[in-house]
mmCIF file of N, CA and C in Angstrom:
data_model
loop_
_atom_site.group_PDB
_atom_site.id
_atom_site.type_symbol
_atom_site.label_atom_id
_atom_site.label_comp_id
_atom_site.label_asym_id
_atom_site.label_seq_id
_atom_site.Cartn_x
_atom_site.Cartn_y
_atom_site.Cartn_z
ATOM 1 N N UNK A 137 0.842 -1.174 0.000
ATOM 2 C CA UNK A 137 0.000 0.000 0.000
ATOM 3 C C UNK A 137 0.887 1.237 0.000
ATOM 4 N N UNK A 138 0.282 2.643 -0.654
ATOM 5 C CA UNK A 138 1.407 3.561 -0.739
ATOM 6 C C UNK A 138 0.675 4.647 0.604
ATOM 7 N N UNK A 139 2.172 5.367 0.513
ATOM 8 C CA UNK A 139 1.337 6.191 1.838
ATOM 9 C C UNK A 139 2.649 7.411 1.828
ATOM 10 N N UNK A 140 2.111 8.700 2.308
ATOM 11 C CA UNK A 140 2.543 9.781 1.837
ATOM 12 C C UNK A 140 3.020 10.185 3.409
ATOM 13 N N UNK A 141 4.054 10.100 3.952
ATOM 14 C CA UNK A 141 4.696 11.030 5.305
ATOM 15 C C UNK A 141 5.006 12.205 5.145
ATOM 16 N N UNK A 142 4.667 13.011 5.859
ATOM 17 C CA UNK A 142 4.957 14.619 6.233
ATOM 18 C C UNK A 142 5.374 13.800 7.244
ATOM 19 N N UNK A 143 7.078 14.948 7.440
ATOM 20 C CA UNK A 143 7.582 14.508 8.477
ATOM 21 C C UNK A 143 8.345 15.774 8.725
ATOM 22 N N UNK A 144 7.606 16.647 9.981
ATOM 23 C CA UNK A 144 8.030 18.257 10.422
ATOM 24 C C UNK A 144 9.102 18.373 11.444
ATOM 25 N N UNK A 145 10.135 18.823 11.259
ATOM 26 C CA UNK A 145 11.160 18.557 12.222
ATOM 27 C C UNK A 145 11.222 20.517 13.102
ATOM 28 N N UNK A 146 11.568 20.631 14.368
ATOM 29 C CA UNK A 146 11.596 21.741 14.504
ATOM 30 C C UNK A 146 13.105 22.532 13.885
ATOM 31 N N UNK A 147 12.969 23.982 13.877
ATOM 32 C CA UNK A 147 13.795 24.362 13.074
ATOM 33 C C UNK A 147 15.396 24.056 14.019
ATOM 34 N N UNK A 148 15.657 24.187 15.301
ATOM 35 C CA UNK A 148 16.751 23.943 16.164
ATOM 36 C C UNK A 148 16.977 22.374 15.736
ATOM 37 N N UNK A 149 16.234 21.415 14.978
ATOM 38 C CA UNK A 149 17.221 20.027 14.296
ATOM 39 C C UNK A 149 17.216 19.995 13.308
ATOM 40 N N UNK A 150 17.361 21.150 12.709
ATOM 41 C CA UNK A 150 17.613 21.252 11.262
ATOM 42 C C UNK A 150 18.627 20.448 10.706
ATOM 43 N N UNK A 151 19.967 20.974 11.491
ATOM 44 C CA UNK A 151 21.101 20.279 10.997
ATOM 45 C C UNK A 151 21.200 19.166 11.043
ATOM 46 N N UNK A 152 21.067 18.343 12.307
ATOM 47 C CA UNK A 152 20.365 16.781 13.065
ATOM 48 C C UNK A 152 19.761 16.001 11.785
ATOM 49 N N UNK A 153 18.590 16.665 10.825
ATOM 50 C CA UNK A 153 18.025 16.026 10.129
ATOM 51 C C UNK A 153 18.873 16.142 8.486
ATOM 52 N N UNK A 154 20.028 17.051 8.292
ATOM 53 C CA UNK A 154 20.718 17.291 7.166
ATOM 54 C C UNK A 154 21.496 16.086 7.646
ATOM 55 N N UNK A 155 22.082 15.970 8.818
ATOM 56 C CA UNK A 155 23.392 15.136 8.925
ATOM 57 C C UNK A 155 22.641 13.520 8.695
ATOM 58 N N UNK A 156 21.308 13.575 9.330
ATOM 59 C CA UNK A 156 21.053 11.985 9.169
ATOM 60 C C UNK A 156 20.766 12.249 7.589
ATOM 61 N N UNK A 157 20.245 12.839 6.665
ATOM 62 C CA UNK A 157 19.557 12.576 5.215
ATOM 63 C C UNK A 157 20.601 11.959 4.490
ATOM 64 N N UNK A 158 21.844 13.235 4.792
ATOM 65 C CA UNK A 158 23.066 13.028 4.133
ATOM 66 C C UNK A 158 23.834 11.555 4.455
ATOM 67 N N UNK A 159 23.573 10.926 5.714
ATOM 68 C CA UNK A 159 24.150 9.984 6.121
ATOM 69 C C UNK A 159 24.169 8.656 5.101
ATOM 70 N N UNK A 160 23.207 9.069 4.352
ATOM 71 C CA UNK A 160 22.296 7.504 3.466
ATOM 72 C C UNK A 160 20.952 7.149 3.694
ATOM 73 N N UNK A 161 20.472 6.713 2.529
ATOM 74 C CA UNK A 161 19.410 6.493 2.992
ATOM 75 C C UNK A 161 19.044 4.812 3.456
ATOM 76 N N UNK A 162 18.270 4.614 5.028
ATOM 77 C CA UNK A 162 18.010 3.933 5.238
ATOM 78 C C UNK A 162 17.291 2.873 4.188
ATOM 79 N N UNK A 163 17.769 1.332 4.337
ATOM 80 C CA UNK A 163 16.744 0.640 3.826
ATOM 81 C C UNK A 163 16.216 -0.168 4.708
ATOM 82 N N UNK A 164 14.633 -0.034 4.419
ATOM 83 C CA UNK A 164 13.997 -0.706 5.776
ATOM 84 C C UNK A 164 12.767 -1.645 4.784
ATOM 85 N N UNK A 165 13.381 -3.242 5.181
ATOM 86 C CA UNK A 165 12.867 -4.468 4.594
ATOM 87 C C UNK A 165 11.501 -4.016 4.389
ATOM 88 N N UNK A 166 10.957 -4.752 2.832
ATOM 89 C CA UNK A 166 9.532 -4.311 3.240
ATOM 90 C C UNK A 166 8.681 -3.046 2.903
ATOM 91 N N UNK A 167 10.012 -2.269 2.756
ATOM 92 C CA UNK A 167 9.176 -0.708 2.384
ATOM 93 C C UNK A 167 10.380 -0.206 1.163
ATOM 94 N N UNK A 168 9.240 0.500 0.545
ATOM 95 C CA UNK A 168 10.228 1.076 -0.942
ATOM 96 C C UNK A 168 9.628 2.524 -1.085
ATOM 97 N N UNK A 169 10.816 3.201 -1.305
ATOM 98 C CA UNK A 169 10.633 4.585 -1.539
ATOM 99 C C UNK A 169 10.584 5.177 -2.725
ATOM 100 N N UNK A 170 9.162 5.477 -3.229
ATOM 101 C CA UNK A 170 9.147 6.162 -4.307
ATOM 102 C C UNK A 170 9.790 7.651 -4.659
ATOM 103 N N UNK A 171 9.323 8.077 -3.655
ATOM 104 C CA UNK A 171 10.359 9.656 -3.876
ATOM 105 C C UNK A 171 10.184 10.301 -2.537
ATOM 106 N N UNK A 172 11.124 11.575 -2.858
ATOM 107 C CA UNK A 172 11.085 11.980 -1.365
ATOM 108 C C UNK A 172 11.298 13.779 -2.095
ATOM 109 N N UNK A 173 10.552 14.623 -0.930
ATOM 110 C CA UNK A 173 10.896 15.987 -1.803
ATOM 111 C C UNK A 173 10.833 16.937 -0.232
ATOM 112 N N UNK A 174 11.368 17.861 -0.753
ATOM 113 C CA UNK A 174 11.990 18.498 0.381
ATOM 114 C C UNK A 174 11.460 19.882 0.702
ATOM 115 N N UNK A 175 10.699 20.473 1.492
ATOM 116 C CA UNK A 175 9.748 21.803 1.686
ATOM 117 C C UNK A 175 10.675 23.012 1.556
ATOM 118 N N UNK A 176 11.273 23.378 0.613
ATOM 119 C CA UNK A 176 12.426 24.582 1.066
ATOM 120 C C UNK A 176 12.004 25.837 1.347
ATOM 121 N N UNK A 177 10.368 25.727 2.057
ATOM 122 C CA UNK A 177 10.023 27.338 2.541
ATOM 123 C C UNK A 177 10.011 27.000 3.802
ATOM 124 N N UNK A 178 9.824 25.534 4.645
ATOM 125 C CA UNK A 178 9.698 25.674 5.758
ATOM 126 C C UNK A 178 10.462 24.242 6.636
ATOM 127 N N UNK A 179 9.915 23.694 7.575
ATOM 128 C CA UNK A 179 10.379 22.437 8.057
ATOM 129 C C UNK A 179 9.906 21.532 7.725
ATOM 130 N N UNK A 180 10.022 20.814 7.015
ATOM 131 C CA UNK A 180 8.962 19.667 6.511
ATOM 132 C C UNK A 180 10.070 18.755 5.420
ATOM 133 N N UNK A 181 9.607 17.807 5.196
ATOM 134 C CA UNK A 181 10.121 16.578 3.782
ATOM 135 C C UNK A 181 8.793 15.497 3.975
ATOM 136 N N UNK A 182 8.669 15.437 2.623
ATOM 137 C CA UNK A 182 7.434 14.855 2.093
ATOM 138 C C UNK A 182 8.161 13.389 1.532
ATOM 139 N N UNK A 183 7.758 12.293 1.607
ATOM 140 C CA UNK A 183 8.306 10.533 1.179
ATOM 141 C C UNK A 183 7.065 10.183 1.106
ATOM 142 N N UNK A 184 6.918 9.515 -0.025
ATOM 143 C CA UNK A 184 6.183 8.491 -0.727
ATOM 144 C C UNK A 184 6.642 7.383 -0.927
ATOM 145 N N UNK A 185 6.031 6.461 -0.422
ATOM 146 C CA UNK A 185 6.878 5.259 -0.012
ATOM 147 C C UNK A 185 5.331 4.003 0.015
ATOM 148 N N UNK A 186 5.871 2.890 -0.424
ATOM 149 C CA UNK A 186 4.691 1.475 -0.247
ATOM 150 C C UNK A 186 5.764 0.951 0.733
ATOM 151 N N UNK A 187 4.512 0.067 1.450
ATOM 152 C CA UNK A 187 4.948 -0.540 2.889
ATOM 153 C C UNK A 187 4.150 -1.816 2.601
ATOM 154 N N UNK A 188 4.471 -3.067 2.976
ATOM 155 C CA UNK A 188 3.748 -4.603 2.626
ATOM 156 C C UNK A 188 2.952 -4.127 3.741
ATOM 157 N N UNK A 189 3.290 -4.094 5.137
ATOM 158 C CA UNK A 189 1.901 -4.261 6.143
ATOM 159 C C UNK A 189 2.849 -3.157 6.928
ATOM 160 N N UNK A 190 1.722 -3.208 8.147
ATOM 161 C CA UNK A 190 1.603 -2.079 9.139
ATOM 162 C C UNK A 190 3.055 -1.942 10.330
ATOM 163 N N UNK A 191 3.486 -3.230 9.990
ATOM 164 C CA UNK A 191 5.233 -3.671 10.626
ATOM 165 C C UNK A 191 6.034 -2.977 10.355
ATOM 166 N N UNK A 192 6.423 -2.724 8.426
ATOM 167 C CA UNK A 192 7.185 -2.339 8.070
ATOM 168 C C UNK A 192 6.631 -0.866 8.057
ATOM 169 N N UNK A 193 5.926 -0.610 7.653
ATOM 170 C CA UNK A 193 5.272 1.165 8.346
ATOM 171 C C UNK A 193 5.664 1.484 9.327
ATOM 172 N N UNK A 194 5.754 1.039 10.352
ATOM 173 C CA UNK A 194 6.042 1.447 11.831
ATOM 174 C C UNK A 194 7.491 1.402 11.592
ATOM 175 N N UNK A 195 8.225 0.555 11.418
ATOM 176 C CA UNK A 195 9.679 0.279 11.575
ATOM 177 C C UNK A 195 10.817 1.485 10.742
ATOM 178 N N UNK A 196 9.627 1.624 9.087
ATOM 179 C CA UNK A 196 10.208 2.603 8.505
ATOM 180 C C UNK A 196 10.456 4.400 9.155
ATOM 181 N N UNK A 197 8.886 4.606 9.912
ATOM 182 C CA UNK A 197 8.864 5.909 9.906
ATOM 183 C C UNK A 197 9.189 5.896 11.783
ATOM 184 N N UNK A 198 9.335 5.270 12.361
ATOM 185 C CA UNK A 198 10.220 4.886 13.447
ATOM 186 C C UNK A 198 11.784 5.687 14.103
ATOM 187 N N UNK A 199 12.214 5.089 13.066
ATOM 188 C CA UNK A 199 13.863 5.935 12.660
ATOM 189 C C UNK A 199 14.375 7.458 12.731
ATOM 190 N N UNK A 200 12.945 8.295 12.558
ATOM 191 C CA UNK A 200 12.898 9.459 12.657
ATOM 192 C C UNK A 200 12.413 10.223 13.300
ATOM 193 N N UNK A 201 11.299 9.297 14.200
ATOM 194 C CA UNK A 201 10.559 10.148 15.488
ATOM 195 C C UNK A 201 11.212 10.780 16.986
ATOM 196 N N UNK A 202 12.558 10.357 16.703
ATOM 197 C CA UNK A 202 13.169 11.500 17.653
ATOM 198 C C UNK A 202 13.908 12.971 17.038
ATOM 199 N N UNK A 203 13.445 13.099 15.727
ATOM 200 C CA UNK A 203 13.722 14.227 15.291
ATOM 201 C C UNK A 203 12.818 15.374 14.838
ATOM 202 N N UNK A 204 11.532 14.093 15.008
ATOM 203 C CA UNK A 204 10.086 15.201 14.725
ATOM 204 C C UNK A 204 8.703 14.609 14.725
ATOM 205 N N UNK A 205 8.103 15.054 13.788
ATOM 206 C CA UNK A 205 6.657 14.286 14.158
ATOM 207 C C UNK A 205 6.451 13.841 12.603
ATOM 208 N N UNK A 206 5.946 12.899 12.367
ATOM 209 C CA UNK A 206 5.659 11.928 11.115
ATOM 210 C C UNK A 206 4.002 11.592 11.697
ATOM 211 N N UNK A 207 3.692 12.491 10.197
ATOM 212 C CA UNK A 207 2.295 12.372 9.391
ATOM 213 C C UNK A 207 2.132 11.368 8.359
ATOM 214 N N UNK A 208 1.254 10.286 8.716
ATOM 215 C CA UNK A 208 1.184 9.279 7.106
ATOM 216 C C UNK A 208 0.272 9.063 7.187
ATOM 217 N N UNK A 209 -0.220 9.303 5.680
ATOM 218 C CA UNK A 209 -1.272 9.095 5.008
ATOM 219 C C UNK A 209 -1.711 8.158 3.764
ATOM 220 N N UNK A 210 -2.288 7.498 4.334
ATOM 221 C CA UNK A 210 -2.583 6.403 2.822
ATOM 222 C C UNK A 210 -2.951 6.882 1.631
ATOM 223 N N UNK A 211 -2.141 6.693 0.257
ATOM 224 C CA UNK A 211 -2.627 7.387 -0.563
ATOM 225 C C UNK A 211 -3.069 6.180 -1.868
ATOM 226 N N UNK A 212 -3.568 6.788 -2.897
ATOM 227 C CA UNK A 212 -4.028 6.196 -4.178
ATOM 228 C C UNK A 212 -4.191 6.656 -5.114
ATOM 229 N N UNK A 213 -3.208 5.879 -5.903
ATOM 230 C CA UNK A 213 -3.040 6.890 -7.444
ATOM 231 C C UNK A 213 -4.490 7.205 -7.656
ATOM 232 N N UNK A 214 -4.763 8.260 -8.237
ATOM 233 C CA UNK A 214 -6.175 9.026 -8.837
ATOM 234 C C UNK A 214 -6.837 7.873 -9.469
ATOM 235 N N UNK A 215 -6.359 8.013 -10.628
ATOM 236 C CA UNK A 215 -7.303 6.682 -11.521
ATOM 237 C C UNK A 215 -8.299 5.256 -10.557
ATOM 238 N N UNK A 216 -6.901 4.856 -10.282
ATOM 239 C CA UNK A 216 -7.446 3.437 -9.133
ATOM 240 C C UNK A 216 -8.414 4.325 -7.880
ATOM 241 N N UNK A 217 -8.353 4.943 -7.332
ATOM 242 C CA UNK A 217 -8.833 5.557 -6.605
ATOM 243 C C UNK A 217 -10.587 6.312 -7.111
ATOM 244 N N UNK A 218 -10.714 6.612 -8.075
ATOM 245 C CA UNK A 218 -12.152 6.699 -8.816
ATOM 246 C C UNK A 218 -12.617 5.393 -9.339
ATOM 247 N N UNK A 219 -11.720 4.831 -10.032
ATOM 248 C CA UNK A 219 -12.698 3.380 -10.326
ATOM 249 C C UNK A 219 -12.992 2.871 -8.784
ATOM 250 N N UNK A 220 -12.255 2.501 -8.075
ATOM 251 C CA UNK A 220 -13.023 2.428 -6.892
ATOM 252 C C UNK A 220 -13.804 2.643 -5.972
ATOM 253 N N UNK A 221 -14.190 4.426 -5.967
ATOM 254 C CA UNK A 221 -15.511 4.957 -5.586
ATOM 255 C C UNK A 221 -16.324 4.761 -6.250
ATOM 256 N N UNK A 222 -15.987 4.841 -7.385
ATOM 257 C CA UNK A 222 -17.098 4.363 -8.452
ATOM 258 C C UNK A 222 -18.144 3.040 -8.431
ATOM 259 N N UNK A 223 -17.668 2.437 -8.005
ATOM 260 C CA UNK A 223 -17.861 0.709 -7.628
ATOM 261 C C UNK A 223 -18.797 0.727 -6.231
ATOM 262 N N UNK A 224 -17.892 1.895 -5.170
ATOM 263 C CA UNK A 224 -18.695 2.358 -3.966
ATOM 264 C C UNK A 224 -20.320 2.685 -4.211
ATOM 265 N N UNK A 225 -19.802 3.957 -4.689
ATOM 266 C CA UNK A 225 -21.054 4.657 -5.312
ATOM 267 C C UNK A 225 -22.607 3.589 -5.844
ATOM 268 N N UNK A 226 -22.125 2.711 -7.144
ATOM 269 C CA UNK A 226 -23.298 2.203 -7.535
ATOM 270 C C UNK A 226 -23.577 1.147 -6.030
ATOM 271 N N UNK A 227 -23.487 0.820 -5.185
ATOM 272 C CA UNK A 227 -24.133 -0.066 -4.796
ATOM 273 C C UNK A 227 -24.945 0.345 -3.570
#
């Protein structure tokens, strides 16, 4: 399943969160990172990432909760996401 993290760090671990990005990026079994993009007006980095189950979700966005707070949200490409209300809808 894919799922979209906001992950807001305060501005005093700014550097904290440059030194871990720069460090490499983690690979955490189980979860694959589609992209990752970076808020350059404020504190924030946005990752799009599929996770097999709720294990590797936790384990992935885990790693970073002593540097801030992680928002995830389940997401669905558009298309798949209307044929499927769609399906809702008629019944």
């Amino acid at each position: 399943m894919l799922f979209m993290a906001i992950f807001s760090y305060a501005p005093e671990d700014r550097n904290l969160v440059i030194e871990r990005s720069l460090g490499g990026k983690e690979k955490t079994p189980g979860v694959t990172v589609k992209g990752e993009w970076f808020d350059i007006s404020g504190h924030r980095v946005f990752r799009l990432f599929e996770a097999e189950d709720e294990a590797h979700l936790a384990s992935s966005v885990f790693n970073w909760t002593d540097l801030g707070i992680a928002e995830i949200i389940p997401v669905m490409e558009t298309e798949k996401a209307l044929k499927l209300l769609k399906k809702i809808v008629k019944k």
